[in-house]
Short mmCIF file of C-alpha atoms in Angstrom, two decimals:
data_model
loop_
_atom_site.label_atom_id
_atom_site.label_comp_id
_atom_site.label_asym_id
_atom_site.label_seq_id
_atom_site.Cartn_x
_atom_site.Cartn_y
_atom_site.Cartn_z
CA UNK G 284 -17.24 -26.23 23.27
CA UNK G 285 -16.03 -24.48 20.02
CA UNK G 286 -15.85 -20.82 20.23
CA UNK G 287 -15.08 -17.71 17.71
CA UNK G 288 -12.51 -15.22 17.90
CA UNK G 289 -14.54 -12.69 19.39
CA UNK G 290 -12.13 -9.95 18.23
CA UNK G 291 -13.47 -10.29 14.82
CA UNK G 292 -16.80 -8.96 15.96
CA UNK G 293 -15.16 -5.89 17.24
CA UNK G 294 -14.95 -4.72 13.71
CA UNK G 295 -17.04 -1.91 12.65
CA UNK G 296 -18.96 -2.69 9.52
CA UNK G 297 -17.46 -4.25 6.37
CA UNK G 298 -14.00 -3.67 4.78
CA UNK G 299 -14.25 0.05 3.20
CA UNK G 300 -13.79 -1.36 -0.40
CA UNK G 301 -16.53 -3.93 0.03
CA UNK G 302 -18.73 -1.17 0.92
CA UNK G 303 -17.61 1.07 -1.82
CA UNK G 304 -18.19 -1.82 -4.33
CA UNK G 305 -21.78 -2.54 -3.03
CA UNK G 306 -22.89 0.89 -3.37
CA UNK G 307 -21.53 1.20 -6.96
CA UNK G 308 -23.21 -2.27 -7.71
CA UNK G 309 -26.76 -0.85 -6.44
CA UNK G 310 -26.06 2.28 -8.29
CA UNK G 311 -25.32 0.65 -11.85
CA UNK G 312 -28.25 -1.96 -11.21
CA UNK G 313 -30.82 0.95 -10.56
CA UNK G 314 -29.18 2.95 -13.79
CA UNK G 315 -28.10 0.61 -16.33
CA UNK G 316 -27.82 3.18 -18.96
CA UNK G 317 -24.99 4.97 -16.89
CA UNK G 318 -21.38 4.74 -17.68
CA UNK G 319 -19.72 4.81 -14.13
CA UNK G 320 -15.97 5.46 -14.43
CA UNK G 321 -14.17 3.99 -11.48
CA UNK G 322 -11.22 6.16 -9.83
CA UNK G 323 -11.81 4.51 -6.37
CA UNK G 324 -9.85 1.41 -5.77
CA UNK G 325 -6.35 1.50 -6.60
CA UNK G 326 -6.46 -1.37 -9.18
CA UNK G 327 -4.14 -0.94 -12.33
CA UNK G 328 -5.92 -1.33 -15.86
CA UNK G 329 -2.96 -1.88 -18.18
CA UNK G 330 -1.90 -5.09 -19.26
CA UNK G 331 1.29 -6.82 -17.99
CA UNK G 332 4.62 -5.45 -19.74
CA UNK G 333 5.63 -7.88 -22.80
CA UNK G 334 8.84 -8.77 -20.89
CA UNK G 335 6.67 -10.05 -17.97
CA UNK G 336 4.11 -11.99 -20.12
CA UNK G 337 7.29 -13.73 -22.29
CA UNK G 338 8.67 -14.76 -18.84
CA UNK G 339 4.91 -16.33 -18.03
CA UNK G 340 4.99 -18.12 -21.15
CA UNK G 341 8.36 -19.46 -20.83
CA UNK G 342 7.68 -20.46 -17.29
CA UNK G 343 4.39 -22.27 -18.26
CA UNK G 344 6.40 -24.43 -20.96
CA UNK G 345 8.83 -25.31 -18.16
CA UNK G 346 6.04 -26.64 -15.83
CA UNK G 347 4.87 -28.76 -19.05
CA UNK G 348 8.26 -30.79 -19.23
CA UNK G 349 9.02 -33.27 -16.46
CA UNK G 350 12.81 -32.07 -16.51
CA UNK G 351 12.15 -28.39 -15.85
CA UNK G 352 8.94 -28.81 -13.54
CA UNK G 353 8.93 -27.19 -10.57
CA UNK G 354 6.87 -27.94 -7.19
CA UNK G 355 6.71 -26.23 -3.77
CA UNK G 356 8.98 -23.05 -3.99
CA UNK G 357 11.58 -22.50 -1.36
CA UNK G 358 10.14 -20.91 1.85
CA UNK G 359 11.79 -17.51 1.25
CA UNK G 360 11.30 -17.22 -2.26
CA UNK G 361 13.60 -18.36 -5.29
CA UNK G 362 17.05 -17.04 -5.27
CA UNK G 363 16.83 -15.81 -8.77
CA UNK G 364 14.31 -13.27 -7.67
CA UNK G 365 15.57 -12.53 -4.48
CA UNK G 366 19.23 -11.79 -6.13
CA UNK G 367 17.47 -9.42 -8.69
CA UNK G 368 15.80 -7.60 -5.83
CA UNK G 369 18.76 -7.08 -3.68
CA UNK G 370 20.75 -5.91 -6.91
CA UNK G 371 18.03 -3.43 -8.42
CA UNK G 372 15.90 -2.25 -5.56
CA UNK G 373 18.85 -1.52 -2.94
CA UNK G 374 22.45 -2.17 -3.79
CA UNK G 375 22.04 0.16 -7.09
CA UNK G 376 20.96 2.67 -4.26
CA UNK G 377 23.81 2.09 -1.87
CA UNK G 378 21.86 0.12 0.58
CA UNK G 379 23.46 -3.33 1.61
CA UNK G 380 20.72 -5.79 2.02
CA UNK G 381 21.45 -9.60 1.64
CA UNK G 382 19.47 -12.02 0.02
CA UNK G 383 18.57 -13.96 3.20
CA UNK G 384 16.93 -10.79 4.30
CA UNK G 385 14.26 -10.49 1.79
CA UNK G 386 11.12 -12.97 1.94
CA UNK G 387 8.85 -13.25 -1.32
CA UNK G 388 5.19 -13.43 -0.59
CA UNK G 389 1.99 -13.20 -2.54
CA UNK G 390 0.96 -9.46 -1.66
CA UNK G 391 2.14 -6.72 0.48
CA UNK G 392 -1.64 -6.79 1.77
CA UNK G 393 -0.93 -9.87 3.11
CA UNK G 394 2.45 -9.22 4.45
CA UNK G 395 0.99 -6.10 6.37
CA UNK G 396 -1.62 -8.02 7.95
CA UNK G 397 0.43 -10.80 8.89
CA UNK G 398 3.55 -9.09 10.13
CA UNK G 399 2.05 -8.25 13.49
CA UNK G 400 2.20 -12.08 14.42
CA UNK G 401 5.80 -11.86 15.47
CA UNK G 402 5.10 -8.97 18.09
CA UNK G 403 3.82 -9.52 21.42
CA UNK G 404 0.10 -9.14 22.08
CA UNK G 405 0.24 -6.37 24.40
CA UNK G 406 2.16 -4.12 21.80
CA UNK G 407 1.05 -0.79 21.45
CA UNK G 408 0.69 0.10 17.83
CA UNK G 409 0.71 3.99 16.25
CA UNK G 410 -0.79 4.63 12.62
CA UNK G 411 -1.28 7.69 10.74
CA UNK G 412 -4.55 9.14 10.56
CA UNK G 413 -6.03 8.48 7.82
CA UNK G 414 -4.50 5.11 7.50
CA UNK G 415 -4.58 2.09 5.10
CA UNK G 416 -7.13 -0.01 6.70
CA UNK G 417 -5.33 -3.32 6.89
CA UNK G 418 -2.97 -1.91 9.55
CA UNK G 419 -5.58 -1.33 12.29
CA UNK G 420 -7.80 -4.35 11.53
CA UNK G 421 -5.41 -6.88 11.54
CA UNK G 422 -4.28 -5.82 14.99
CA UNK G 423 -8.08 -5.74 15.82
CA UNK G 424 -8.30 -9.45 14.86
CA UNK G 425 -5.19 -10.04 17.33
CA UNK G 426 -7.00 -8.53 20.17
CA UNK G 427 -4.57 -5.52 20.38
CA UNK G 428 -6.52 -2.48 19.89
CA UNK G 429 -8.90 -2.17 22.93
CA UNK G 430 -12.35 -0.86 22.62
CA UNK G 431 -13.88 0.92 19.52
CA UNK G 432 -15.68 4.44 20.03
CA UNK G 433 -17.97 4.94 17.27
CA UNK G 434 -18.33 8.51 17.91
CA UNK G 435 -14.86 9.21 17.55
CA UNK G 436 -13.99 6.53 15.08
CA UNK G 437 -10.88 5.65 17.25
CA UNK G 438 -9.91 2.48 19.20
CA UNK G 439 -8.82 2.98 22.64
CA UNK G 440 -5.30 1.05 22.63
CA UNK G 441 -4.13 2.77 19.18
CA UNK G 442 -2.14 5.74 19.08
CA UNK G 443 -3.25 7.94 16.09
CA UNK G 444 -1.02 10.39 14.28
CA UNK G 445 -3.03 12.98 12.71
CA UNK G 446 -2.24 13.92 9.11
CA UNK G 447 -4.11 16.88 7.99
CA UNK G 448 -3.38 19.99 5.83
CA UNK G 449 -2.19 21.80 8.89
CA UNK G 450 0.74 19.47 9.12
CA UNK G 451 1.12 18.82 5.28
CA UNK G 452 -0.07 15.31 5.69
CA UNK G 453 2.98 14.34 7.56
CA UNK G 454 2.58 13.01 10.96
CA UNK G 455 4.55 14.20 14.35
CA UNK G 456 5.89 12.18 16.83
CA UNK G 457 3.18 10.82 19.31
CA UNK G 458 2.72 12.14 22.92
CA UNK G 459 2.74 8.40 23.98
CA UNK G 460 5.56 6.04 23.11
CA UNK G 461 4.55 3.16 20.63
CA UNK G 462 5.95 -0.23 20.22
CA UNK G 463 5.25 -0.46 16.42
CA UNK G 464 4.67 2.23 14.19
CA UNK G 465 3.23 1.94 10.68
CA UNK G 466 4.54 4.13 7.97
CA UNK G 467 3.23 4.09 4.34
CA UNK G 468 5.10 6.69 2.27
CA UNK G 469 4.47 7.71 -0.41
CA UNK G 470 1.40 7.63 1.43
CA UNK G 471 -2.10 5.87 0.77
CA UNK G 472 -4.35 7.53 0.87
CA UNK G 473 -3.14 11.07 1.00
CA UNK G 474 -0.24 11.01 -1.51
CA UNK G 475 2.15 12.79 0.66
CA UNK G 476 5.77 11.99 0.82
CA UNK G 477 8.48 12.09 3.33
CA UNK G 478 11.92 13.86 2.53
CA UNK G 479 14.86 11.91 3.29
CA UNK G 480 15.53 14.25 6.60
CA UNK G 481 12.21 13.66 7.53
CA UNK G 482 12.22 10.02 7.51
CA UNK G 483 15.78 10.02 9.11
CA UNK G 484 14.16 11.43 12.06
CA UNK G 485 11.76 8.84 12.22
CA UNK G 486 14.41 6.32 12.34
CA UNK G 487 16.33 8.13 15.06
CA UNK G 488 13.12 8.15 17.04
CA UNK G 489 12.63 4.80 16.69
CA UNK G 490 15.98 3.42 17.77
CA UNK G 491 15.80 5.87 20.58
CA UNK G 492 12.47 4.60 22.04
CA UNK G 493 13.25 0.87 21.04
CA UNK G 494 10.22 0.73 18.42
CA UNK G 495 9.82 -0.91 15.26
CA UNK G 496 8.77 0.71 12.11
CA UNK G 497 6.65 -1.28 9.58
CA UNK G 498 7.60 0.79 6.37
CA UNK G 499 4.90 0.14 3.39
CA UNK G 500 6.94 1.42 0.15
CA UNK G 501 4.21 -0.21 -2.21
CA UNK G 502 4.27 3.02 -4.29
CA UNK G 503 7.97 4.02 -4.17
CA UNK G 504 7.97 3.68 -8.07
CA UNK G 505 6.08 6.72 -8.44
CA UNK G 506 8.53 8.89 -6.55
CA UNK G 507 9.68 11.96 -8.88
CA UNK G 508 11.47 14.11 -6.42
CA UNK G 509 15.20 13.49 -5.56
CA UNK G 510 14.96 14.15 -1.95
CA UNK G 511 12.41 11.49 -1.19
CA UNK G 512 13.80 8.01 -0.50
CA UNK G 513 12.88 5.14 -2.14
CA UNK G 514 13.65 2.81 0.97
CA UNK G 515 13.74 3.37 4.59
CA UNK G 516 17.18 1.57 4.56
CA UNK G 517 18.62 4.63 3.05
CA UNK G 518 18.41 6.31 6.32
CA UNK G 519 21.40 5.70 8.79
CA UNK G 520 20.50 3.11 11.62
CA UNK G 521 17.24 1.98 9.65
CA UNK G 522 18.24 -1.82 9.89
CA UNK G 523 18.23 -1.93 13.27
CA UNK G 524 14.51 -0.64 13.55
CA UNK G 525 12.78 -1.04 10.31
CA UNK G 526 10.74 -3.70 8.41
CA UNK G 527 10.12 -2.48 4.82
CA UNK G 528 6.94 -4.10 2.74
CA UNK G 529 7.61 -3.91 -1.23
CA UNK G 530 5.04 -4.83 -4.04
CA UNK G 531 4.77 -5.68 -7.49
CA UNK G 532 1.32 -4.58 -7.87
CA UNK G 533 1.45 -0.92 -8.76
CA UNK G 534 4.73 -0.55 -10.39
CA UNK G 535 4.31 -3.51 -12.57
CA UNK G 536 0.86 -4.25 -12.74
CA UNK G 537 0.90 -7.61 -10.62
CA UNK G 538 -2.53 -6.85 -8.87
CA UNK G 539 -4.03 -10.17 -10.57
CA UNK G 540 -0.95 -12.24 -10.57
CA UNK G 541 0.08 -11.21 -6.70
CA UNK G 542 3.61 -10.97 -5.73
CA UNK G 543 5.50 -9.00 -3.18
CA UNK G 544 8.37 -9.23 -0.70
CA UNK G 545 9.28 -8.06 2.91
CA UNK G 546 12.57 -7.01 4.00
CA UNK G 547 13.81 -7.94 7.39
CA UNK G 548 17.32 -7.15 8.35
CA UNK G 549 19.21 -9.65 10.57
CA UNK G 550 20.17 -6.56 12.60
CA UNK G 551 16.80 -6.04 13.80
CA UNK G 552 16.52 -7.55 17.48
CA UNK G 553 14.25 -7.57 20.25
CA UNK G 554 15.16 -8.87 23.88
CA UNK G 555 17.96 -10.75 21.96
CA UNK G 556 15.74 -12.25 19.45
CA UNK G 557 16.07 -11.88 15.60
CA UNK G 558 12.72 -10.88 13.88
CA UNK G 559 14.78 -12.21 10.67
CA UNK G 560 14.54 -15.69 12.52
CA UNK G 561 11.10 -15.16 13.78
CA UNK G 562 9.84 -14.37 10.20
CA UNK G 563 11.49 -17.31 8.57
CA UNK G 564 9.85 -19.80 11.08
CA UNK G 565 6.43 -17.96 10.55
CA UNK G 566 7.10 -17.70 6.81
CA UNK G 567 7.95 -21.78 6.68
CA UNK G 568 5.05 -22.67 8.98
CA UNK G 569 2.28 -20.81 7.35
CA UNK G 570 3.16 -20.15 3.43
CA UNK G 571 4.06 -22.45 0.77
CA UNK G 572 5.55 -19.82 -1.38
CA UNK G 573 4.57 -17.69 -4.38
CA UNK G 574 4.19 -19.77 -7.78
CA UNK G 575 7.31 -20.47 -9.61
CA UNK G 576 5.61 -19.03 -12.83
CA UNK G 577 4.85 -15.69 -10.93
CA UNK G 578 8.50 -15.50 -9.39
CA UNK G 579 9.83 -15.93 -12.86
CA UNK G 580 7.50 -13.12 -13.89
CA UNK G 581 8.91 -10.91 -11.15
CA UNK G 582 12.59 -11.69 -12.11
CA UNK G 583 11.65 -10.32 -15.82
CA UNK G 584 10.69 -6.77 -14.16
CA UNK G 585 14.35 -6.47 -13.45
CA UNK G 586 15.71 -7.36 -17.03
CA UNK G 587 16.58 -4.18 -19.42
CA UNK G 588 13.47 -4.38 -21.24
CA UNK G 589 11.22 -4.98 -18.23
CA UNK G 590 12.83 -1.83 -16.59
CA UNK G 591 12.10 0.10 -19.69
CA UNK G 592 8.61 -1.11 -19.93
CA UNK G 593 7.78 -0.55 -16.19
CA UNK G 594 8.90 2.88 -16.42
CA UNK G 595 6.51 3.69 -19.45
CA UNK G 596 3.63 1.94 -17.27
CA UNK G 597 4.23 4.18 -14.41
CA UNK G 598 4.62 7.21 -16.82
CA UNK G 599 1.15 6.44 -17.94
CA UNK G 600 -0.24 6.50 -14.56
CA UNK G 601 1.85 9.66 -13.56
CA UNK G 602 0.04 11.27 -16.54
CA UNK G 603 -3.33 10.51 -15.38
CA UNK G 604 -2.50 11.91 -12.12
CA UNK G 605 -1.15 14.99 -13.40
CA UNK G 606 -4.55 15.10 -15.30
CA UNK G 607 -6.27 14.91 -12.33
CA UNK G 608 -4.19 17.33 -10.15
CA UNK G 609 -4.31 20.04 -12.64
CA UNK G 610 -7.90 19.55 -13.65
CA UNK G 611 -9.21 19.55 -10.05
CA UNK G 612 -7.01 22.71 -9.16
CA UNK G 613 -8.39 24.42 -12.09
CA UNK G 614 -11.81 23.81 -11.06
CA UNK G 615 -11.06 25.36 -7.58
CA UNK G 616 -10.63 22.22 -5.51
CA UNK G 617 -8.15 22.04 -2.66
CA UNK G 618 -5.83 19.05 -3.37
CA UNK G 619 -2.81 17.32 -2.62
CA UNK G 620 -0.72 14.19 -3.63
CA UNK G 621 -0.40 13.09 -7.36
CA UNK G 622 3.21 14.11 -7.45
CA UNK G 623 5.36 11.20 -5.89
CA UNK G 624 2.11 9.12 -5.63
CA UNK G 625 -1.03 7.66 -7.76
CA UNK G 626 -3.11 9.05 -5.41
CA UNK G 627 -4.75 12.64 -5.23
CA UNK G 628 -6.13 13.73 -1.93
CA UNK G 629 -9.01 16.48 -2.25
CA UNK G 630 -11.13 18.38 0.09
CA UNK G 631 -14.67 17.87 -0.20
CA UNK G 632 -16.61 21.01 -1.44
CA UNK G 633 -18.96 23.04 0.66
CA UNK G 634 -18.33 21.18 4.00
CA UNK G 635 -19.71 18.01 2.73
CA UNK G 636 -19.10 14.69 4.59
CA UNK G 637 -16.87 11.91 2.52
CA UNK G 638 -19.63 9.72 2.30
CA UNK G 639 -22.00 12.48 1.07
CA UNK G 640 -19.69 13.40 -1.67
CA UNK G 641 -19.09 9.94 -2.77
CA UNK G 642 -23.12 9.79 -3.14
CA UNK G 643 -22.98 13.43 -4.92
CA UNK G 644 -20.05 12.39 -7.33
CA UNK G 645 -21.63 9.11 -8.11
CA UNK G 646 -25.08 10.41 -8.90
CA UNK G 647 -24.04 13.79 -10.61
CA UNK G 648 -21.03 12.57 -12.46
CA UNK G 649 -21.27 8.82 -12.48
CA UNK G 650 -17.62 9.09 -11.13
CA UNK G 651 -16.48 6.64 -8.06
CA UNK G 652 -13.70 7.74 -5.62
CA UNK G 653 -12.90 6.65 -2.13
CA UNK G 654 -14.66 8.34 0.97
CA UNK G 655 -11.70 9.74 3.21
CA UNK G 656 -13.72 8.97 6.54
CA UNK G 657 -13.19 5.19 5.61
CA UNK G 658 -9.28 5.91 6.32
CA UNK G 659 -9.99 7.12 9.93
CA UNK G 660 -11.38 10.24 11.59
CA UNK G 661 -8.91 12.68 10.19
CA UNK G 662 -9.97 11.55 6.57
CA UNK G 663 -13.58 12.99 7.35
CA UNK G 664 -14.11 15.80 4.91
CA UNK G 665 -11.45 14.40 1.98
CA UNK G 666 -11.80 12.27 -0.68
CA UNK G 667 -9.30 10.01 -2.60
CA UNK G 668 -9.04 9.65 -6.49
CA UNK G 669 -6.77 7.07 -8.15
CA UNK G 670 -4.68 7.35 -11.37
CA UNK G 671 -5.06 3.81 -12.34
CA UNK G 672 -7.91 4.15 -14.70
CA UNK G 673 -7.49 4.45 -18.29
CA UNK G 674 -6.14 7.84 -19.64
CA UNK G 675 -9.35 8.40 -21.62
CA UNK G 676 -11.47 7.68 -18.73
CA UNK G 677 -9.29 9.83 -16.49
CA UNK G 678 -10.01 12.68 -18.66
CA UNK G 679 -13.49 12.32 -19.17
CA UNK G 680 -14.16 11.77 -15.30
CA UNK G 681 -12.42 15.04 -14.64
CA UNK G 682 -14.28 16.98 -17.21
CA UNK G 683 -17.32 15.57 -15.66
CA UNK G 684 -16.35 16.47 -12.23
CA UNK G 685 -15.50 20.15 -13.73
CA UNK G 686 -18.92 20.66 -15.46
CA UNK G 687 -20.53 19.50 -12.40
CA UNK G 688 -19.10 22.60 -10.41
CA UNK G 689 -17.39 22.97 -7.12
#
């Protein structure tokens, strides 16, 4: 008799952003005259850069001609894109990454969920708290997290590393030794960043404990401070303990076109087995490659025109982050993030719960954010706003919040 994977039944409620979307739809249906401004989900709003659009058109025309038509993409991605990544994201920063250590995919979310498949079922994971939900949920589905305790909001077999205002939202080494450590910096949702010295300590720790770091660098384009590394491989010894996830979504606006990559160095070996080789096998079995058209668009991101246009796009969202940060600070809110990140993390006023403040903000200001509690127990009492809206809507949203009072 066929049976379901009962690990899926352990997942509490629905996915965070599905719940947010449902609540907003219900509010809009009941209040069709209200203009709701969304600063919740981290989806970009600017159109794709002209260099990317041009590459899409050219590649589309190629697909219309027999001589230049492309079918299945190579398992690991086209060499033209992987070469551009190696040169522009790593070697220009003094990091020696080779082409066969880069794996093209359709999204960092997919990779962050799938990467756990190459590790043993009894691996113990450690996550920052609050945390991007996919890291934990994908391990729940794999049967790795134990029992969920609703009162605490924690899983029995997950090591939580609290990130609060007391430690500047930077995790400390856990008492229990993990096998896999998920780190996202610049961080989603808190907007915190690690200096190179801080990240080096994590690399040293992982090598000492024979642990693997899954390093999510999806927001590296927003780094503005010189002592914050753009890649974990800028740290000595990282190639023997770290996997890095990268995305084209937040730097180049590919949320709707889907493109990302994962780096697994060949030096990363567990029990004499190369994780690079395992991911090659997994990738070839379960993935047919990102479309040729989209990979050509990704290549255009690294052209001279593309680089300039990407800087302008990131600058636009950084300006929004500054508006949110300075506006809320002037209004008396306790805030962090927004400097090396497109996310602003604020403390809910008056001791409100995260979901209580969500409803309050939606009803009083018609502004949507994301409750911190949705990211984990330590997120309770906090709230996330994103800088990915339009500038005009961002200014209006902050003015509404300021008028609402604190």
